[in-house]
Amino acid sequence: MGANLKRTRKPATAALTELEGIVLGMISTSGSCTPYAVRRKFRTSPSRYWSASAGAVYPLFTRLKKQGFLRAERKAGDGRGSRLFSLTTMGQRTLREWLGPPCPPAVTSVPPDPLRNRVALLAALGPAEQAQFLAETTSNVRAHLRELSTLTEQIKVKNDVSEFLVCRGAVRMLEARLNWLEEVSHYLGEAT
Amino acid sequence: MGANLKRTRKPATAALTELEGIVLGMISTSGSCTPYAVRRKFRTSPSRYWSASAGAVYPLFTRLKKQGFLRAERKAGDGRGSRLFSLTTMGQRTLREWLGPPCPPAVTSVPPDPLRNRVALLAALGPAEQAQFLAETTSNVRAHLRELSTLTEQIKVKNDVSEFLVCRGAVRMLEARLNWLEEVSHYLGEAT
DNA sequence: TCCATCATGTAAACAGTTACATGATTGC
DNA sequence: GCAATCATGTAACTGTTTACATGATGGA
């Protein structure tokens, strides 16, 4: 969760945070970039999980540099002192280790879901509010799904395979959610 | 989200963390309980996202008590000083507000998924390692799904509707993932 | 010139994690 | 009596968030 896949206390081979792994991976697949470019990528991502705030990204880059996973070079002719970061050999190796295999169970197991958490507690609401909750969330999820579907189409024509597949994964999650919400409505409608 | 759905800086009406909301909801739907009981519930949950460590749960209870959302009463005849916590009227109201509606977009939007993150970065691996990654994760997800399916059946016969529905939601997520991994393998197999 | 945006960074707060400590209870 | 577990709690640490500060750049 935040508090999600944390670094272990005393790692045999230096482990990475989820965010650190993603950043290393971005640099590996898209080439060297500035911290700000990473932030931009997160901001335009459909997932709202990480805000990729300045206070998270800049310290992360200096951290990875200090650990020897990244190297920095000044961008020529930039008065703002922008630095392009690229992977070191050690960074490459660490990324490979993180990306597995072997893949830790927390990665393949049931992913967290704030909506599932709320549905688990629906009994705390009255029947009318439950129905309203389900109606609203269903329509919200449907809206997100529409939005994401058009985005997926746009990406498909650009032939960016991995980004397309990521979108497809997100679409499938939302579709599964919609079908599930229908099942929930069915069961809860029957109960009352 | 660890660092996931955070409390806003200066909330008009005191907002809750995801974990706080879940705890309030547990107490509301299952009746008053001790912090340890909450920890046990988390430990037996199929989701590995929260460890619900002592350092998280006990401070959380004192926090919610200090804010006036929980009240505590000593459990009679317990030398360990166990305390049963129950919701105050204010706690009830706060829980209702958190549980919505209205439901914030972060709840209904694309949920976070460590596996999706890794697939997004698969290009950082060689073709052989990619195939191995996909094979391994597919079989791992399938194993989790089997496990969860039997758990779901066990819960179904106990007629605990909301817990059953939560399990169904998790099952649907894993099923969607499996189908998606198949799609990924298909696309990546074609590319090479 | 002015203003929005680009871009880099820091400071304080905070929730959750590991790890440890301590005493009560239960089962053998 | 003894060991494992139950149960409560604290301490140090870490990563992320919000909020603020500061300067560069580019377009009207």
CSV table of C-alpha atoms (C1' of nucleotides) in Angstrom, one decimal:
chain,number,residue,atom,x,y,z
A,1,MET,CA,0.0,0.0,0.0
A,2,GLY,CA,1.2,2.1,0.6
A,3,ALA,CA,2.6,0.2,2.8
A,4,ASN,CA,2.7,-2.6,0.4
A,5,LEU,CA,5.7,-4.5,-0.8
A,6,LYS,CA,8.3,-3.3,1.6
A,7,ARG,CA,12.0,-3.8,1.6
A,8,THR,CA,13.0,-6.5,4.0
A,9,ARG,CA,15.0,-5.5,7.1
A,10,LYS,CA,18.3,-7.0,6.2
A,11,PRO,CA,18.3,-8.0,2.6
A,12,ALA,CA,20.9,-10.5,1.4
A,13,THR,CA,20.8,-9.0,-2.0
A,14,ALA,CA,19.6,-5.5,-1.8
A,15,ALA,CA,15.9,-5.6,-2.5
A,16,LEU,CA,13.8,-2.9,-4.1
A,17,THR,CA,10.6,-1.1,-3.3
A,18,GLU,CA,7.8,-1.4,-5.8
A,19,LEU,CA,8.3,2.2,-6.9
A,20,GLU,CA,12.1,1.7,-7.1
A,21,GLY,CA,11.6,-1.4,-9.3
A,22,ILE,CA,9.2,0.4,-11.6
A,23,VAL,CA,11.6,3.3,-12.0
A,24,LEU,CA,14.6,1.1,-12.8
A,25,GLY,CA,12.4,-0.8,-15.2
A,26,MET,CA,11.2,2.4,-16.9
A,27,ILE,CA,14.8,3.5,-17.4
A,28,SER,CA,15.8,0.1,-18.6
A,29,THR,CA,13.0,-0.2,-21.2
A,30,SER,CA,12.7,3.5,-22.3
A,31,GLY,CA,16.3,4.7,-21.9
A,32,SER,CA,17.8,7.3,-19.6
A,33,CYS,CA,15.5,10.0,-18.3
A,34,THR,CA,15.0,12.8,-15.7
A,35,PRO,CA,13.1,12.4,-12.5
A,36,TYR,CA,10.5,14.8,-13.9
A,37,ALA,CA,9.9,12.6,-16.9
A,38,VAL,CA,9.1,9.7,-14.5
A,39,ARG,CA,6.7,11.9,-12.6
A,40,ARG,CA,5.0,12.9,-15.9
A,41,LYS,CA,4.6,9.2,-16.9
A,42,PHE,CA,2.9,8.5,-13.5
A,43,ARG,CA,0.6,11.5,-13.8
A,44,THR,CA,-0.7,10.4,-17.2
A,45,SER,CA,-1.1,6.8,-16.1
A,46,PRO,CA,-4.7,5.5,-15.6
A,47,SER,CA,-3.8,4.0,-12.2
A,48,ARG,CA,-4.3,6.5,-9.4
A,49,TYR,CA,-2.3,4.6,-6.9
A,50,TRP,CA,0.9,6.6,-6.8
A,51,SER,CA,0.9,10.3,-7.1
A,52,ALA,CA,4.6,10.1,-7.8
A,53,SER,CA,5.0,13.3,-5.8
A,54,ALA,CA,8.3,15.3,-5.9
A,55,GLY,CA,9.0,14.3,-2.4
A,56,ALA,CA,8.9,10.6,-3.4
A,57,VAL,CA,10.7,10.7,-6.8
A,58,TYR,CA,13.7,13.0,-6.2
A,59,PRO,CA,14.8,11.3,-3.0
A,60,LEU,CA,14.3,7.9,-4.8
A,61,PHE,CA,16.7,8.9,-7.5
A,62,THR,CA,19.4,10.1,-5.2
A,63,ARG,CA,18.9,6.9,-3.2
A,64,LEU,CA,19.3,4.7,-6.2
A,65,LYS,CA,22.3,6.7,-7.3
A,66,LYS,CA,23.9,6.4,-3.9
A,67,GLN,CA,23.4,2.7,-4.0
A,68,GLY,CA,25.1,2.5,-7.3
A,69,PHE,CA,22.1,1.5,-9.4
A,70,LEU,CA,21.9,4.8,-11.3
A,71,ARG,CA,24.4,7.1,-12.8
A,72,ALA,CA,23.7,10.8,-13.7
A,73,GLU,CA,25.0,13.1,-16.4
A,74,ARG,CA,24.2,16.8,-16.7
A,75,LYS,CA,21.9,17.7,-19.6
A,76,ALA,CA,23.8,20.1,-21.8
A,77,GLY,CA,22.4,23.6,-22.0
A,78,ASP,CA,19.8,23.4,-19.3
A,79,GLY,CA,20.0,26.1,-16.7
A,80,ARG,CA,17.8,24.2,-14.3
A,81,GLY,CA,20.5,21.6,-13.8
A,82,SER,CA,18.4,18.7,-15.2
A,83,ARG,CA,20.2,15.4,-14.9
A,84,LEU,CA,19.7,12.4,-17.1
A,85,PHE,CA,19.8,9.2,-15.1
A,86,SER,CA,20.8,5.8,-16.6
A,87,LEU,CA,21.2,2.3,-15.3
A,88,THR,CA,24.6,1.0,-14.2
A,89,THR,CA,25.5,-2.6,-14.7
A,90,MET,CA,24.7,-3.2,-11.1
A,91,GLY,CA,21.4,-1.5,-11.6
A,92,GLN,CA,20.6,-3.8,-14.5
A,93,ARG,CA,21.5,-6.8,-12.4
A,94,THR,CA,19.4,-5.6,-9.5
A,95,LEU,CA,16.4,-5.0,-11.8
A,96,ARG,CA,16.7,-8.5,-13.2
A,97,GLU,CA,16.7,-9.9,-9.7
A,98,TRP,CA,13.7,-7.9,-8.7
A,99,LEU,CA,11.8,-8.7,-11.8
A,100,GLY,CA,12.4,-12.4,-11.1
A,101,PRO,CA,11.8,-15.2,-11.6
A,102,PRO,CA,11.3,-16.4,-9.0
A,103,CYS,CA,8.2,-14.3,-8.5
A,104,PRO,CA,7.2,-13.7,-4.8
A,105,PRO,CA,3.7,-14.9,-3.7
A,106,ALA,CA,2.7,-11.3,-2.8
A,107,VAL,CA,2.9,-10.5,-6.5
A,108,THR,CA,0.8,-13.3,-7.9
A,109,SER,CA,-1.7,-13.5,-5.0
A,110,VAL,CA,-4.9,-11.6,-4.6
A,111,PRO,CA,-4.2,-7.9,-5.3
A,112,PRO,CA,-5.5,-5.2,-3.0
A,113,ASP,CA,-8.7,-3.5,-3.9
A,114,PRO,CA,-10.3,-0.6,-2.0
A,115,LEU,CA,-13.7,-1.4,-3.6
A,116,ARG,CA,-13.6,-5.0,-2.3
A,117,ASN,CA,-12.8,-3.7,1.2
A,118,ARG,CA,-15.9,-1.5,1.1
A,119,VAL,CA,-18.2,-4.1,-0.2
A,120,ALA,CA,-17.0,-6.3,2.6
A,121,LEU,CA,-18.4,-3.8,5.1
A,122,LEU,CA,-21.6,-2.9,3.3
A,123,ALA,CA,-23.6,-4.5,6.1
A,124,ALA,CA,-22.8,-1.3,8.1
A,125,LEU,CA,-25.2,0.6,5.8
A,126,GLY,CA,-28.9,0.4,5.6
A,127,PRO,CA,-30.5,-1.5,2.6
A,128,ALA,CA,-31.3,1.8,0.7
A,129,GLU,CA,-27.8,3.1,1.1
A,130,GLN,CA,-26.4,-0.3,0.1
A,131,ALA,CA,-28.4,-0.2,-3.1
A,132,GLN,CA,-27.3,3.4,-3.7
A,133,PHE,CA,-23.7,2.5,-3.1
A,134,LEU,CA,-23.9,-0.4,-5.6
A,135,ALA,CA,-25.6,1.7,-8.2
A,136,GLU,CA,-23.1,4.5,-8.0
A,137,THR,CA,-20.0,2.4,-7.9
A,138,THR,CA,-21.3,0.3,-10.8
A,139,SER,CA,-21.8,3.4,-12.9
A,140,ASN,CA,-18.4,4.8,-11.9
A,141,VAL,CA,-16.6,1.6,-12.8
A,142,ARG,CA,-18.4,1.6,-16.1
A,143,ALA,CA,-17.3,5.1,-16.8
A,144,HIS,CA,-13.7,4.2,-16.0
A,145,LEU,CA,-13.9,1.2,-18.2
A,146,ARG,CA,-15.2,3.3,-21.1
A,147,GLU,CA,-12.4,5.8,-20.7
A,148,LEU,CA,-9.8,3.1,-20.4
A,149,SER,CA,-11.1,1.3,-23.5
A,150,THR,CA,-10.8,4.3,-25.7
A,151,LEU,CA,-7.3,4.8,-24.3
A,152,THR,CA,-6.4,1.2,-25.1
A,153,GLU,CA,-7.6,1.7,-28.7
A,154,GLN,CA,-5.4,4.7,-29.1
A,155,ILE,CA,-2.4,2.8,-27.8
A,156,LYS,CA,-3.1,-0.1,-30.0
A,157,VAL,CA,-2.7,1.9,-33.2
A,158,LYS,CA,0.6,3.1,-31.9
A,159,ASN,CA,1.9,-0.5,-31.8
A,160,ASP,CA,3.4,-0.1,-28.3
A,161,VAL,CA,2.9,-3.7,-27.3
A,162,SER,CA,3.7,-3.7,-23.6
A,163,GLU,CA,1.7,-0.5,-22.9
A,164,PHE,CA,-1.2,-2.1,-24.8
A,165,LEU,CA,-1.0,-5.2,-22.7
A,166,VAL,CA,-0.9,-3.3,-19.5
A,167,CYS,CA,-4.0,-1.5,-20.5
A,168,ARG,CA,-5.6,-4.8,-21.4
A,169,GLY,CA,-4.9,-6.0,-18.0
A,170,ALA,CA,-6.5,-3.0,-16.4
A,171,VAL,CA,-9.5,-3.3,-18.7
A,172,ARG,CA,-9.9,-7.0,-17.7
A,173,MET,CA,-9.7,-6.0,-14.0
A,174,LEU,CA,-12.5,-3.4,-14.4
A,175,GLU,CA,-14.6,-5.9,-16.4
A,176,ALA,CA,-14.2,-8.5,-13.7
A,177,ARG,CA,-15.2,-5.9,-11.2
A,178,LEU,CA,-18.4,-5.0,-13.1
A,179,ASN,CA,-19.5,-8.6,-13.4
A,180,TRP,CA,-18.7,-9.0,-9.7
A,181,LEU,CA,-20.8,-5.9,-8.7
A,182,GLU,CA,-23.7,-7.5,-10.6
A,183,GLU,CA,-23.3,-10.6,-8.6
A,184,VAL,CA,-23.1,-8.6,-5.4
A,185,SER,CA,-26.3,-6.7,-6.3
A,186,HIS,CA,-28.0,-10.0,-7.1
A,187,TYR,CA,-27.1,-11.6,-3.7
A,188,LEU,CA,-27.9,-8.5,-1.7
A,189,GLY,CA,-31.1,-7.8,-3.6
A,190,GLU,CA,-32.3,-11.3,-2.8
A,191,ALA,CA,-31.4,-11.0,0.9
A,192,THR,CA,-33.7,-8.0,1.4
B,1,MET,CA,-0.3,1.7,-0.4
B,2,GLY,CA,0.9,1.3,1.5
B,3,ALA,CA,1.1,4.4,0.9
B,4,ASN,CA,-2.2,4.2,-0.7
B,5,LEU,CA,-5.3,6.2,0.2
B,6,LYS,CA,-3.9,8.7,2.5
B,7,ARG,CA,-5.7,11.1,4.8
B,8,THR,CA,-5.9,14.6,3.4
B,9,ARG,CA,-3.8,17.3,5.0
B,10,LYS,CA,-6.6,19.4,6.6
B,11,PRO,CA,-9.8,17.4,6.4
B,12,ALA,CA,-13.1,19.3,6.7
B,13,THR,CA,-14.7,16.2,8.1
B,14,ALA,CA,-12.1,14.0,9.6
B,15,ALA,CA,-11.2,11.4,6.9
B,16,LEU,CA,-10.0,7.9,7.6
B,17,THR,CA,-7.1,5.8,6.4
B,18,GLU,CA,-8.1,2.6,4.5
B,19,LEU,CA,-7.0,0.5,7.5
B,20,GLU,CA,-8.9,2.7,9.9
B,21,GLY,CA,-12.1,2.4,7.8
B,22,ILE,CA,-11.8,-1.3,7.6
B,23,VAL,CA,-11.3,-1.6,11.4
B,24,LEU,CA,-14.3,0.6,12.1
B,25,GLY,CA,-16.3,-1.4,9.6
B,26,MET,CA,-15.3,-4.7,11.2
B,27,ILE,CA,-16.4,-3.5,14.6
B,28,SER,CA,-19.6,-2.2,13.2
B,29,THR,CA,-20.5,-5.4,11.4
B,30,SER,CA,-19.1,-8.0,13.8
B,31,GLY,CA,-19.5,-6.2,17.1
B,32,SER,CA,-17.0,-5.0,19.6
B,33,CYS,CA,-13.6,-6.7,19.7
B,34,THR,CA,-10.0,-6.4,20.8
B,35,PRO,CA,-7.1,-5.2,18.6
B,36,TYR,CA,-5.7,-8.7,18.6
B,37,ALA,CA,-8.9,-10.1,17.2
B,38,VAL,CA,-8.6,-7.7,14.3
B,39,ARG,CA,-5.0,-8.8,13.8
B,40,ARG,CA,-6.1,-12.4,13.7
B,41,LYS,CA,-8.7,-11.6,11.0
B,42,PHE,CA,-6.1,-10.0,8.9
B,43,ARG,CA,-3.7,-12.9,9.3
B,44,THR,CA,-6.2,-15.4,8.1
B,45,SER,CA,-7.3,-13.2,5.2
B,46,PRO,CA,-6.3,-14.4,1.7
B,47,SER,CA,-5.0,-11.0,0.8
B,48,ARG,CA,-1.4,-10.5,1.7
B,49,TYR,CA,-1.4,-6.7,1.4
B,50,TRP,CA,-1.6,-5.8,5.1
B,51,SER,CA,0.4,-7.6,7.7
B,52,ALA,CA,-1.7,-5.8,10.3
B,53,SER,CA,1.4,-5.7,12.5
B,54,ALA,CA,1.1,-4.9,16.2
B,55,GLY,CA,2.9,-1.6,15.5
B,56,ALA,CA,0.1,-0.7,13.1
B,57,VAL,CA,-3.0,-2.0,14.9
B,58,TYR,CA,-2.5,-0.9,18.6
B,59,PRO,CA,-1.6,2.7,17.7
B,60,LEU,CA,-4.5,2.7,15.4
B,61,PHE,CA,-6.9,1.8,18.1
B,62,THR,CA,-5.6,4.4,20.5
B,63,ARG,CA,-5.8,6.9,17.7
B,64,LEU,CA,-9.4,6.2,17.0
B,65,LYS,CA,-10.2,6.2,20.6
B,66,LYS,CA,-8.6,9.6,21.1
B,67,GLN,CA,-10.5,11.0,18.1
B,68,GLY,CA,-13.7,9.8,19.8
B,69,PHE,CA,-14.6,7.1,17.3
B,70,LEU,CA,-14.1,4.2,19.6
B,71,ARG,CA,-14.8,3.5,23.2
B,72,ALA,CA,-13.1,0.9,25.3
B,73,GLU,CA,-14.2,-1.3,28.2
B,74,ARG,CA,-12.1,-3.7,30.2
B,75,LYS,CA,-12.7,-7.3,29.7
B,76,ALA,CA,-13.7,-8.9,33.0
B,77,GLY,CA,-11.3,-11.5,34.4
B,78,ASP,CA,-8.4,-11.0,32.0
B,79,GLY,CA,-5.1,-10.3,33.6
B,80,ARG,CA,-3.6,-9.1,30.3
B,81,GLY,CA,-5.8,-6.0,30.4
B,82,SER,CA,-7.5,-6.9,27.2
B,83,ARG,CA,-9.9,-4.2,26.2
B,84,LEU,CA,-13.0,-4.5,24.1
B,85,PHE,CA,-13.5,-1.6,21.7
B,86,SER,CA,-16.9,-0.6,20.3
B,87,LEU,CA,-18.1,2.2,18.1
B,88,THR,CA,-19.3,5.5,19.4
B,89,THR,CA,-22.1,7.3,17.7
B,90,MET,CA,-19.5,9.6,16.2
B,91,GLY,CA,-17.6,6.6,15.0
B,92,GLN,CA,-20.7,5.2,13.4
B,93,ARG,CA,-21.3,8.5,11.6
B,94,THR,CA,-17.7,8.7,10.5
B,95,LEU,CA,-17.8,5.2,9.1
B,96,ARG,CA,-20.9,5.9,7.1
B,97,GLU,CA,-19.2,9.0,5.7
B,98,TRP,CA,-16.1,7.0,4.7
B,99,LEU,CA,-18.1,4.2,3.3
B,100,GLY,CA,-20.0,6.7,1.1
B,101,PRO,CA,-21.7,7.3,-1.1
B,102,PRO,CA,-20.3,9.4,-2.7
B,103,CYS,CA,-17.5,7.0,-3.6
B,104,PRO,CA,-14.1,8.6,-4.5
B,105,PRO,CA,-12.7,7.9,-7.9
B,106,ALA,CA,-9.6,6.2,-6.4
B,107,VAL,CA,-11.9,3.5,-5.1
B,108,THR,CA,-13.6,2.6,-8.4
B,109,SER,CA,-10.7,3.3,-10.7
B,110,VAL,CA,-8.1,0.8,-11.8
B,111,PRO,CA,-6.8,-1.0,-8.6
B,112,PRO,CA,-3.0,-1.4,-8.1
B,113,ASP,CA,-1.4,-4.6,-9.2
B,114,PRO,CA,2.2,-5.6,-8.7
B,115,LEU,CA,1.9,-8.3,-11.4
B,116,ARG,CA,0.7,-5.7,-13.9
B,117,ASN,CA,3.7,-3.5,-12.9
B,118,ARG,CA,6.1,-6.3,-13.7
B,119,VAL,CA,4.5,-7.3,-17.0
B,120,ALA,CA,4.8,-3.6,-18.0
B,121,LEU,CA,8.6,-4.0,-17.6
B,122,LEU,CA,9.1,-7.4,-19.2
B,123,ALA,CA,11.0,-5.9,-22.0
B,124,ALA,CA,13.9,-5.5,-19.6
B,125,LEU,CA,14.3,-9.3,-19.7
B,126,GLY,CA,15.4,-11.6,-22.5
B,127,PRO,CA,12.9,-13.7,-24.5
B,128,ALA,CA,13.7,-16.9,-22.6
B,129,GLU,CA,13.4,-15.2,-19.2
B,130,GLN,CA,10.1,-13.6,-20.3
B,131,ALA,CA,8.7,-17.0,-21.2
B,132,GLN,CA,9.9,-18.4,-17.9
B,133,PHE,CA,8.3,-15.5,-16.0
B,134,LEU,CA,5.0,-15.9,-17.7
B,135,ALA,CA,5.0,-19.7,-17.2
B,136,GLU,CA,5.8,-19.3,-13.5
B,137,THR,CA,3.4,-16.5,-12.7
B,138,THR,CA,0.6,-18.3,-14.6
B,139,SER,CA,1.1,-21.5,-12.5
B,140,ASN,CA,1.4,-19.4,-9.3
B,141,VAL,CA,-1.8,-17.5,-10.0
B,142,ARG,CA,-3.6,-20.8,-10.9
B,143,ALA,CA,-2.4,-22.2,-7.6
B,144,HIS,CA,-3.7,-19.2,-5.7
B,145,LEU,CA,-7.0,-19.5,-7.5
B,146,ARG,CA,-7.5,-23.2,-6.6
B,147,GLU,CA,-6.7,-22.4,-3.0
B,148,LEU,CA,-9.1,-19.5,-3.0
B,149,SER,CA,-11.9,-21.5,-4.7
B,150,THR,CA,-11.9,-24.2,-2.0
B,151,LEU,CA,-11.9,-21.5,0.6
B,152,THR,CA,-14.9,-19.8,-1.1
B,153,GLU,CA,-16.8,-23.1,-1.1
B,154,GLN,CA,-16.1,-23.5,2.6
B,155,ILE,CA,-17.4,-20.1,3.3
B,156,LYS,CA,-20.5,-20.6,1.1
B,157,VAL,CA,-21.8,-23.5,3.2
B,158,LYS,CA,-21.4,-21.3,6.3
B,159,ASN,CA,-23.9,-18.8,4.7
B,160,ASP,CA,-21.7,-15.8,5.5
B,161,VAL,CA,-23.0,-13.7,2.6
B,162,SER,CA,-20.6,-10.7,2.7
B,163,GLU,CA,-17.5,-12.8,3.2
B,164,PHE,CA,-18.6,-15.1,0.4
B,165,LEU,CA,-19.0,-12.1,-1.9
B,166,VAL,CA,-15.6,-10.8,-1.0
B,167,CYS,CA,-14.1,-14.1,-1.9
B,168,ARG,CA,-16.0,-14.2,-5.1
B,169,GLY,CA,-14.5,-10.8,-6.0
B,170,ALA,CA,-11.0,-12.0,-5.3
B,171,VAL,CA,-11.7,-15.2,-7.4
B,172,ARG,CA,-12.9,-13.1,-10.3
B,173,MET,CA,-9.8,-10.9,-10.1
B,174,LEU,CA,-7.5,-14.0,-10.3
B,175,GLU,CA,-9.5,-15.4,-13.1
B,176,ALA,CA,-9.3,-12.2,-15.0
B,177,ARG,CA,-5.5,-12.2,-14.4
B,178,LEU,CA,-5.2,-15.8,-15.7
B,179,ASN,CA,-7.0,-14.9,-18.9
B,180,TRP,CA,-4.9,-11.8,-19.2
B,181,LEU,CA,-1.7,-13.7,-18.8
B,182,GLU,CA,-2.8,-16.0,-21.6
B,183,GLU,CA,-3.3,-12.9,-23.8
B,184,VAL,CA,0.1,-11.6,-22.8
B,185,SER,CA,1.8,-14.9,-23.6
B,186,HIS,CA,0.0,-14.9,-27.0
B,187,TYR,CA,1.2,-11.4,-27.9
B,188,LEU,CA,4.7,-11.9,-26.7
B,189,GLY,CA,5.0,-15.3,-28.2
B,190,GLU,CA,4.0,-13.9,-31.6
B,191,ALA,CA,6.5,-11.0,-31.3
B,192,THR,CA,9.5,-13.3,-31.1
C,1,DT,C1',6.7,42.2,-19.7
C,2,DC,C1',4.0,39.0,-17.6
C,3,DC,C1',2.4,34.6,-16.5
C,4,DA,C1',1.7,29.8,-16.7
C,5,DT,C1',4.2,25.8,-16.9
C,6,DC,C1',8.6,23.2,-16.5
C,7,DA,C1',11.7,21.3,-13.3
C,8,DT,C1',14.3,20.5,-9.2
C,9,DG,C1',14.3,20.1,-4.6
C,10,DT,C1',13.4,20.3,0.7
C,11,DA,C1',10.7,20.0,5.3
C,12,DA,C1',7.4,18.2,8.3
C,13,DA,C1',4.0,14.8,9.1
C,14,DC,C1',2.3,10.3,9.1
C,15,DA,C1',1.0,5.5,8.5
C,16,DG,C1',2.7,1.2,8.4
C,17,DT,C1',6.8,-2.1,8.8
C,18,DT,C1',10.2,-5.0,11.4
C,19,DA,C1',11.9,-6.2,15.8
C,20,DC,C1',11.9,-6.5,20.5
C,21,DA,C1',10.0,-6.8,25.3
C,22,DT,C1',6.8,-8.5,28.7
C,23,DG,C1',3.4,-10.7,31.1
C,24,DA,C1',-0.8,-14.1,31.0
C,25,DT,C1',-2.8,-18.4,29.6
C,26,DT,C1',-3.1,-23.0,28.1
C,27,DG,C1',-1.7,-27.8,27.2
C,28,DC,C1',1.4,-31.5,28.2
D,1,DG,C1',6.9,-27.1,36.0
D,2,DC,C1',7.7,-25.8,31.3
D,3,DA,C1',7.1,-24.5,26.8
D,4,DA,C1',4.3,-22.6,23.2
D,5,DT,C1',1.0,-19.5,22.3
D,6,DC,C1',-2.0,-15.5,23.4
D,7,DA,C1',-2.1,-10.7,23.8
D,8,DT,C1',-0.6,-6.0,24.5
D,9,DG,C1',2.5,-2.7,23.7
D,10,DT,C1',6.8,0.2,22.4
D,11,DA,C1',11.0,1.8,19.5
D,12,DA,C1',13.4,2.7,15.5
D,13,DC,C1',13.0,3.1,10.7
D,14,DT,C1',11.3,3.9,6.0
D,15,DG,C1',8.7,5.5,2.1
D,16,DT,C1',5.2,8.5,0.6
D,17,DT,C1',2.3,12.5,1.1
D,18,DT,C1',1.3,17.5,1.3
D,19,DA,C1',3.1,21.9,1.1
D,20,DC,C1',6.3,25.2,0.1
D,21,DA,C1',10.3,27.4,-2.2
D,22,DT,C1',13.0,28.6,-6.2
D,23,DG,C1',14.6,29.4,-10.5
D,24,DA,C1',14.3,28.5,-15.9
D,25,DT,C1',11.6,28.4,-20.0
D,26,DG,C1',8.3,29.7,-23.5
D,27,DG,C1',4.4,31.9,-25.4
D,28,DA,C1',0.9,36.0,-25.4
